[in-house]
Tab-separated table of C-alpha atoms and ligand atoms in Angstrom:
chain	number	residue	atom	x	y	z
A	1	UNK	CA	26.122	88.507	17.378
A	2	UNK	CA	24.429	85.045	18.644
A	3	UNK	CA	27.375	83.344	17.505
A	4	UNK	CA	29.966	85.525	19.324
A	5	UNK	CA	27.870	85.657	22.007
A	6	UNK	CA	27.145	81.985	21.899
A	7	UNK	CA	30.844	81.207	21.781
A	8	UNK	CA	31.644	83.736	24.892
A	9	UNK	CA	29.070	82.020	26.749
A	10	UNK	CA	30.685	78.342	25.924
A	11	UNK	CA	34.240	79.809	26.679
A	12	UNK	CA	34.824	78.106	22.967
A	13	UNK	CA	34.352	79.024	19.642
A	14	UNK	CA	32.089	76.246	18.009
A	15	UNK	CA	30.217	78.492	16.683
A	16	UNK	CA	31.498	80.547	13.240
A	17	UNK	CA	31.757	83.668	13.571
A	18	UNK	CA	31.230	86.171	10.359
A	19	UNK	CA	30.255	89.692	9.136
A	20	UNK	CA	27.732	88.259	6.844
A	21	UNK	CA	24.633	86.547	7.657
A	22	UNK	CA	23.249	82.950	7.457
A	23	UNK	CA	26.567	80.740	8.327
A	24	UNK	CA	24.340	79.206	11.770
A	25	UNK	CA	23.079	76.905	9.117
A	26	UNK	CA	21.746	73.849	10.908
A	27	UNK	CA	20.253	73.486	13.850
A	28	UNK	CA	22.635	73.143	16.513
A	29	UNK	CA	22.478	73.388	20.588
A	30	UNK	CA	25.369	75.058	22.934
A	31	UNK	CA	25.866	73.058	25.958
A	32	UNK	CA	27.283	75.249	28.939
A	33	UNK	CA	28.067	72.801	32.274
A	34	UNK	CA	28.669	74.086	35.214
A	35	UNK	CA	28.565	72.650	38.819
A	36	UNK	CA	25.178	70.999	38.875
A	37	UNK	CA	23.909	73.595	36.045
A	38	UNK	CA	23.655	72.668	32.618
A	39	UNK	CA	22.438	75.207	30.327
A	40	UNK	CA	21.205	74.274	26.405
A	41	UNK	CA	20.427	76.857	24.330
A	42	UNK	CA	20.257	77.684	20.186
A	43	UNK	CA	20.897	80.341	18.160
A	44	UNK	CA	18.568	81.797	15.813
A	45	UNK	CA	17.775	84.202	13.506
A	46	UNK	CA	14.229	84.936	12.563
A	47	UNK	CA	14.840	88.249	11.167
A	48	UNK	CA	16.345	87.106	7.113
A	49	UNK	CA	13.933	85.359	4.897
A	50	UNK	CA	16.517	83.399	3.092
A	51	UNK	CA	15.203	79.757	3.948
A	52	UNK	CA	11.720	79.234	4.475
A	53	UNK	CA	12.838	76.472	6.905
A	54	UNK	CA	14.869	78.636	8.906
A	55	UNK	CA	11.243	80.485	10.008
A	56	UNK	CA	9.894	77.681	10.684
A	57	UNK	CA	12.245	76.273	13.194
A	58	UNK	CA	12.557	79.044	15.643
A	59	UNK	CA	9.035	78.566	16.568
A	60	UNK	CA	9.389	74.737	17.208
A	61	UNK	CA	12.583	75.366	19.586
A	62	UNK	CA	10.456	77.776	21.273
A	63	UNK	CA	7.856	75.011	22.730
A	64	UNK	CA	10.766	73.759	24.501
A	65	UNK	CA	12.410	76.516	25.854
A	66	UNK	CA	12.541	77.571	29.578
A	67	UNK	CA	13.752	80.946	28.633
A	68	UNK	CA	14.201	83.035	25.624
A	69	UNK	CA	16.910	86.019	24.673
A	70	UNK	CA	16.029	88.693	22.397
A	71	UNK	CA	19.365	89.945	20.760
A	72	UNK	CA	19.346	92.933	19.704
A	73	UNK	CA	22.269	94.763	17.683
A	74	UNK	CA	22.048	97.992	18.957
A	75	UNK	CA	25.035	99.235	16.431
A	76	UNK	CA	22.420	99.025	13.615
A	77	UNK	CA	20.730	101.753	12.492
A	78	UNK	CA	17.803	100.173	10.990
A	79	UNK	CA	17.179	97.568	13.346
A	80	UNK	CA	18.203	99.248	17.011
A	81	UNK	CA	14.856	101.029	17.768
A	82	UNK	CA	12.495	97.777	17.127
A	83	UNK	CA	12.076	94.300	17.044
A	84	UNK	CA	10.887	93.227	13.836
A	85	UNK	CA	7.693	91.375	13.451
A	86	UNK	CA	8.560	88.214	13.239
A	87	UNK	CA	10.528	88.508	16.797
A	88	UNK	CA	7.243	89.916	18.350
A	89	UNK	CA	4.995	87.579	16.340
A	90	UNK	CA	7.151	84.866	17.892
A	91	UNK	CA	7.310	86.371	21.498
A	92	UNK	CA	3.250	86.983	21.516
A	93	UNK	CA	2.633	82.987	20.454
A	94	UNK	CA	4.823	81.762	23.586
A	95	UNK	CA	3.555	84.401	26.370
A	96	UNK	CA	3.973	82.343	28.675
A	97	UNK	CA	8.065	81.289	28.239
A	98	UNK	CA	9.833	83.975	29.963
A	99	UNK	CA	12.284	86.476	27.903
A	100	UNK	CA	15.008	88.577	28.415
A	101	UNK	CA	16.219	91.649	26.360
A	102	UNK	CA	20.079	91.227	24.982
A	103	UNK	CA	21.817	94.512	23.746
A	104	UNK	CA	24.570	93.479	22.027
A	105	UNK	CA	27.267	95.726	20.526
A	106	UNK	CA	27.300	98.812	23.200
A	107	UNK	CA	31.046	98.850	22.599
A	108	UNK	CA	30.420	100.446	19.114
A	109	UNK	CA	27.748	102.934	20.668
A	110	UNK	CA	29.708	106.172	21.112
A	111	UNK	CA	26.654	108.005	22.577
A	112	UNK	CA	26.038	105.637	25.450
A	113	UNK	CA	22.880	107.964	26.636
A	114	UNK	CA	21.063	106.533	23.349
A	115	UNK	CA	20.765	103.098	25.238
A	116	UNK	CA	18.581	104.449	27.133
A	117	UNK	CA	16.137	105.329	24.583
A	118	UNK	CA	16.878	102.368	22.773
A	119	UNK	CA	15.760	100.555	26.092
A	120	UNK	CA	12.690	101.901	26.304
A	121	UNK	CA	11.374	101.620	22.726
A	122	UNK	CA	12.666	97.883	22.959
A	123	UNK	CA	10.481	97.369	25.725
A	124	UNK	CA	8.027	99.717	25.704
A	125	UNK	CA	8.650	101.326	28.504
A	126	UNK	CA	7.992	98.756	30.684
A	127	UNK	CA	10.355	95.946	32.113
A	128	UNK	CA	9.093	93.074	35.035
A	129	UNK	CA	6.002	94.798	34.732
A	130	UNK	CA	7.314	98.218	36.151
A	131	UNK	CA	7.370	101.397	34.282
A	132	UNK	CA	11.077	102.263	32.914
A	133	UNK	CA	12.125	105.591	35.038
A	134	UNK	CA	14.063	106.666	31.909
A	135	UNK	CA	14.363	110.779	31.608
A	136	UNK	CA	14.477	111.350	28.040
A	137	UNK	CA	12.803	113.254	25.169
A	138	UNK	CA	11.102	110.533	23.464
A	139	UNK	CA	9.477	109.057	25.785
A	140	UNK	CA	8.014	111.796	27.988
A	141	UNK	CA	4.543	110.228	27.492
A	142	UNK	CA	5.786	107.290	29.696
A	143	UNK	CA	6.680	109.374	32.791
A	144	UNK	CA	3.572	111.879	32.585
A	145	UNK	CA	1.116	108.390	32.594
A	146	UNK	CA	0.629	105.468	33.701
A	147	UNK	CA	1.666	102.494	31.773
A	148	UNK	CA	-2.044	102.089	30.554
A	149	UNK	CA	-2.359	105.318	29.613
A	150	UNK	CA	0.889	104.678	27.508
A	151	UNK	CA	-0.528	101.335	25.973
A	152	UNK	CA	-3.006	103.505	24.846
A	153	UNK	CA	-0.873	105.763	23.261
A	154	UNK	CA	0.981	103.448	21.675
A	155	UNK	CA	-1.657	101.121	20.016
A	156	UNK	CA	-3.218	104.488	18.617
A	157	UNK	CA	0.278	105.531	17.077
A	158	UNK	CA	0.155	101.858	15.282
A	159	UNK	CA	3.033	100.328	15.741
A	160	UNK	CA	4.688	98.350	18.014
A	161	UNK	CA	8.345	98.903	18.681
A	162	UNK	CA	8.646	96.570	21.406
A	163	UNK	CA	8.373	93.868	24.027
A	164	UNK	CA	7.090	94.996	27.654
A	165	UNK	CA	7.115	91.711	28.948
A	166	UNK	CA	11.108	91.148	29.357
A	167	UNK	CA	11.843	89.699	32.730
A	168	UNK	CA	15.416	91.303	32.579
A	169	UNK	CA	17.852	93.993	30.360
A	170	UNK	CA	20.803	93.240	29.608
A	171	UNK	CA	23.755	95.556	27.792
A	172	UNK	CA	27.092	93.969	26.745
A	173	UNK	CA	29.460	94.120	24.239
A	174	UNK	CA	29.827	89.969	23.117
A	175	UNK	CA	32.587	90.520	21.297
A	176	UNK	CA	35.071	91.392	24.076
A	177	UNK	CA	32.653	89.892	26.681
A	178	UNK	CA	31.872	93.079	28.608
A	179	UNK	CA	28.888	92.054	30.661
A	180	UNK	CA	28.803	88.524	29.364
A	181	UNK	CA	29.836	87.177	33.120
A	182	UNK	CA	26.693	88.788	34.649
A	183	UNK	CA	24.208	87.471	31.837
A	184	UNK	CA	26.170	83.591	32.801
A	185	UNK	CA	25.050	83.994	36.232
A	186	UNK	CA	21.390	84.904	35.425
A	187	UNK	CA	21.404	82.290	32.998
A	188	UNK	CA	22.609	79.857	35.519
A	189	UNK	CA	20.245	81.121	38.207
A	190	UNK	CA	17.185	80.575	35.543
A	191	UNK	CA	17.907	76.863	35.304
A	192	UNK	CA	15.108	74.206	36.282
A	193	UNK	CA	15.574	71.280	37.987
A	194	UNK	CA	15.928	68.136	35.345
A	195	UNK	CA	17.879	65.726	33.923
A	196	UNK	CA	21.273	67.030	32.290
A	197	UNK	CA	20.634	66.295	28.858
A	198	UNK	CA	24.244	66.056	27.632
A	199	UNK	CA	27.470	64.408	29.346
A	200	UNK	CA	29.105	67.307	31.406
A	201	UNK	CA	32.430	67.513	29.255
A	202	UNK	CA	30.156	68.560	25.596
A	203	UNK	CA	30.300	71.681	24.443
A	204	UNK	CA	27.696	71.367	21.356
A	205	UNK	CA	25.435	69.020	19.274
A	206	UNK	CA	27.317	69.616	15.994
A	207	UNK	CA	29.067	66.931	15.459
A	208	UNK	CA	33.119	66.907	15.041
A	209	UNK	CA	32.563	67.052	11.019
A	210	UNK	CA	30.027	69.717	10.995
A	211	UNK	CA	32.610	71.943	13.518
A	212	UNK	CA	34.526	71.571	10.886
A	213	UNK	CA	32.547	72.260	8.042
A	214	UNK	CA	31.202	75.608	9.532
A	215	UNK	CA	34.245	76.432	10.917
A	216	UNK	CA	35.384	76.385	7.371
A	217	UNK	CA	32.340	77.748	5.671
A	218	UNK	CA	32.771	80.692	8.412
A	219	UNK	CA	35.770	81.732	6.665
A	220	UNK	CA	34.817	81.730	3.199
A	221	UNK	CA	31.815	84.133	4.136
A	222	UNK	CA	34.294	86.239	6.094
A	223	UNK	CA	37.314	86.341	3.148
A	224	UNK	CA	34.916	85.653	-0.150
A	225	UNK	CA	32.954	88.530	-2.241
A	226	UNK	CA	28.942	88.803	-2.474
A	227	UNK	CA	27.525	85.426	-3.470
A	228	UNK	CA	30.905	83.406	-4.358
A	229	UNK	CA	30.972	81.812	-0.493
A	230	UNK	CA	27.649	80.501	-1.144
A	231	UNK	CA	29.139	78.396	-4.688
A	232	UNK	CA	31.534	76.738	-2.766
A	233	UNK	CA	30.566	72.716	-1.635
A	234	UNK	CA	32.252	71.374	0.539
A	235	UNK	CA	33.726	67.602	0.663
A	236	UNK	CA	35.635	65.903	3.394
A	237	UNK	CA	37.805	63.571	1.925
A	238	UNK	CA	40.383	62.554	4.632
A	239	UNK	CA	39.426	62.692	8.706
A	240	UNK	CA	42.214	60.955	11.094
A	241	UNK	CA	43.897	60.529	13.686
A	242	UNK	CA	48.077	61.175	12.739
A	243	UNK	CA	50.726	59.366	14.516
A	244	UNK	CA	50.940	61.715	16.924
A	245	UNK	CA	47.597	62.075	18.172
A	246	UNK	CA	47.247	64.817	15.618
A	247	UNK	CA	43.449	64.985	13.432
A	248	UNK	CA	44.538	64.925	9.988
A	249	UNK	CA	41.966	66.747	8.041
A	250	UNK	CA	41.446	67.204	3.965
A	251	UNK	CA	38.263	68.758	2.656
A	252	UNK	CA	38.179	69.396	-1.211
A	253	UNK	CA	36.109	72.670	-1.971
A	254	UNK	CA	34.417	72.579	-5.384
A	255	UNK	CA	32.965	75.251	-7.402
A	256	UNK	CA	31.545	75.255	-11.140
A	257	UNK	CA	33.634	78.063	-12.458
A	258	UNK	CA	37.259	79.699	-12.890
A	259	UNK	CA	36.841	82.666	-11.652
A	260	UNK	CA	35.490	81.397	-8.546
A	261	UNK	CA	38.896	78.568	-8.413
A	262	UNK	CA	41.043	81.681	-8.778
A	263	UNK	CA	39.358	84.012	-6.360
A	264	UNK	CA	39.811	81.065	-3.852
A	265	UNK	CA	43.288	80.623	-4.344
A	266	UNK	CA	43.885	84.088	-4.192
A	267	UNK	CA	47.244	85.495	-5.927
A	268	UNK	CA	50.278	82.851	-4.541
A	269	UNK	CA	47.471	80.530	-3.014
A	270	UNK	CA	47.791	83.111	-0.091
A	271	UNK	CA	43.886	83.138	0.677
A	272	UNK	CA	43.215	79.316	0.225
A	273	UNK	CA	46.234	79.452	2.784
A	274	UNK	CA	44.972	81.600	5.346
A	275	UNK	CA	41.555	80.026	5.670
A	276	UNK	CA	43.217	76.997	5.825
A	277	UNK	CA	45.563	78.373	8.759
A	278	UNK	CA	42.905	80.280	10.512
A	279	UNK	CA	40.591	77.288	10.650
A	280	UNK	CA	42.922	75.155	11.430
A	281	UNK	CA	43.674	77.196	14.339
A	282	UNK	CA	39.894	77.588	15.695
A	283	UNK	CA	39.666	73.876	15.610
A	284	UNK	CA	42.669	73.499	17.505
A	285	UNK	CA	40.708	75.650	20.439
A	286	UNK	CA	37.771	73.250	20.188
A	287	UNK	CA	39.146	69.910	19.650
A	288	UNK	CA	42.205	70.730	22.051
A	289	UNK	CA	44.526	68.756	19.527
A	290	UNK	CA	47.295	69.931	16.915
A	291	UNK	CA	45.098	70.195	13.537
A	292	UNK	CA	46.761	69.344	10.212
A	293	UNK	CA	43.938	70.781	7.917
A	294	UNK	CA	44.669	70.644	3.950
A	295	UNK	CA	42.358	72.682	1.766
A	296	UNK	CA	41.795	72.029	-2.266
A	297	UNK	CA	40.326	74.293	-4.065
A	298	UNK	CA	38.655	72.066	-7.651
A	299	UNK	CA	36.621	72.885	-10.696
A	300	UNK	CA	33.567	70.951	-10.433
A	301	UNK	CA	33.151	68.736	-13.583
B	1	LIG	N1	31.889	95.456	17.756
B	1	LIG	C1	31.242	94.335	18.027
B	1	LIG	N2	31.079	93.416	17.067
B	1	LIG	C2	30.427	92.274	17.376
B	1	LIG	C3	29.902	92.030	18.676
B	1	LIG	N3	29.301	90.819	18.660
B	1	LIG	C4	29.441	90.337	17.407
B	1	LIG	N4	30.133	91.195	16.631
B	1	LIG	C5	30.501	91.038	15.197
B	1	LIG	O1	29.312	90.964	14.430
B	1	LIG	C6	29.496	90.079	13.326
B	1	LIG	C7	28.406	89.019	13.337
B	1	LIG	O2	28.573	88.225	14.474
B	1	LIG	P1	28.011	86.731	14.554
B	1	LIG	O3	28.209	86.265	15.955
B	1	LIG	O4	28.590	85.873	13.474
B	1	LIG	O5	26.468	86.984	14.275
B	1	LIG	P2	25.314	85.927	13.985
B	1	LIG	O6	25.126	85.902	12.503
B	1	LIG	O7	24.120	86.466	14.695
B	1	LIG	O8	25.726	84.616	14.540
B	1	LIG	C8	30.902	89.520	13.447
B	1	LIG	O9	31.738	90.249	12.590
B	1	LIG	C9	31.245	89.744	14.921
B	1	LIG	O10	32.635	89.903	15.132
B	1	LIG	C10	30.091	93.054	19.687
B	1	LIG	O11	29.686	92.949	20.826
B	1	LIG	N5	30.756	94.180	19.288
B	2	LIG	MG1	25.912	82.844	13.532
């Protein structure tokens, strides 16, 4: 959800948005103005281990950050209890930069009680440095002692399911942006005096082609099967301005086999079609200007 979330904050999508992971390929910044506030932020994932680089980075970005947020989907079975190593390896190197805990996805929790124990594993129990008055079976242990007592506890049961040094909790649903005002405002409130670092009216530090590119890319991980999306390189061709003030855009898509041309085209050309509508429309809402996007699907030689 960083990219939804991302996008909600930025009141634009320039951020593509897809069920699989890995299309937040390069590193790129969000830039939120408002009033005298500017807020810069990136999105990241340290959890997948599919680019050494992309471990690497997070850490870097962190030096300079004011303020980190944890995102947690709390839809996911497997990851809605913890953070995963890596998150708390990365949160125990910068102690010092203050973080706040993002529950994303409460809109597909239909037992909105769990959050609460979801909270308090995330955290350990403790939030601002106060205990977490949360009734609940699991964590008993944390109302019966003290919050020593409990650190106790927990380092003798291993492992570590959480952070207990968020500043802040917050649970929204990104998607539809429940909650997503109030988490703005914090934001906003959180900001340190300095220079802006971008002109007011910039919304990102992708530039216009690379939008583009993973605006496109976006769909082909949303509409493609398993590994295909990943086969497919992309080529701008055309880029200008039409007679009407129009941005006449034609990126050729090339990939080494048949099957893949075919799956692309989709029976009728009705998939290479869609993407090309359904981009085309995104970058409408973040260039503000009537897109004329072409889309050729070509067998690599
Ligand atoms: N139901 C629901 N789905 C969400 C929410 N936020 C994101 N998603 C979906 O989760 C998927 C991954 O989102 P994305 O922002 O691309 O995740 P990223 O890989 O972390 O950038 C997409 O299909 C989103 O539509 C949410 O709050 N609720
Ligand atoms: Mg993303």
């Amino acid at each position: 959800g960083k990219s939804t979330l991302s996008n909600k904050l930025l009141g634009r999508k320039v951020f593509p948005v897809s069920k699989k992971v890995h299309t937040t390929r390069c590193k790129a910044y969000g830039v939120f103005t408002e009033e005298d506030t500017q807020l810069v932020g990136i999105p990241y994932a340290i959890r997948h281990n599919l680019d050494k680089s992309l471990i690497h980075d997070p850490w870097d970005s962190m030096k300079h950050a004011d303020l980190v947020l944890v995102l947690v989907d709390v839809s996911e079975r497997w990851t809605q209890n913890h953070l995963s190593p890596q998150v708390l390896q990365c949160l125990s190197q910068f102690p010092q930069i203050p973080s706040v805990l993002v529950m994303n996805k409460v809109d597909l929790l239909k037992r909105k009680a769990l959050l609460l124990d979801l909270v308090t594993e995330l955290t350990e129990g403790i939030v601002n440095g106060k205990k977490l008055k949360v009734k609940s079976i699991i964590q008993t242990c944390l109302s019966e002692n003290t919050s020593k007592e409990c650190g106790y506890l927990q380092d003798a049961s291993e492992v570590q399911t959480g952070w207990p040094h968020f500043q802040e909790i917050f649970m929204l649903a990104a998607i539809n942006g429940e909650a997503v005002e109030t988490l703005k405002k914090y934001l906003l409130m959180q900001a340190k005096p300095g220079r802006w670092e971008y002109h007011s009216r910039v919304l990102t530090s992708q530039s216009p082609q690379e939008i583009c590119d993973n605006i496109i890319r976006g769909k082909l991980l949303e509409y493609l099967p398993q590994e295909v999306p990943y086969a497919v390189l992309q080529k701008t061709e055309m880029w200008e301005e039409g007679p009407s003030g129009e941005l006449i855009i034609l990126q050729n898509l090339l990939v080494q086999k048949e099957t893949h041309v075919k799956m692309l085209i989709g029976v009728g050309g009705q998939l290479i079609s869609r993407i090309a509508q359904e981009a085309g429309e995104d970058l409408m809402n973040i260039f503000l200007c009537d897109i004329h996007l072409k889309l050729c699907v070509k067998l690599k030689k």
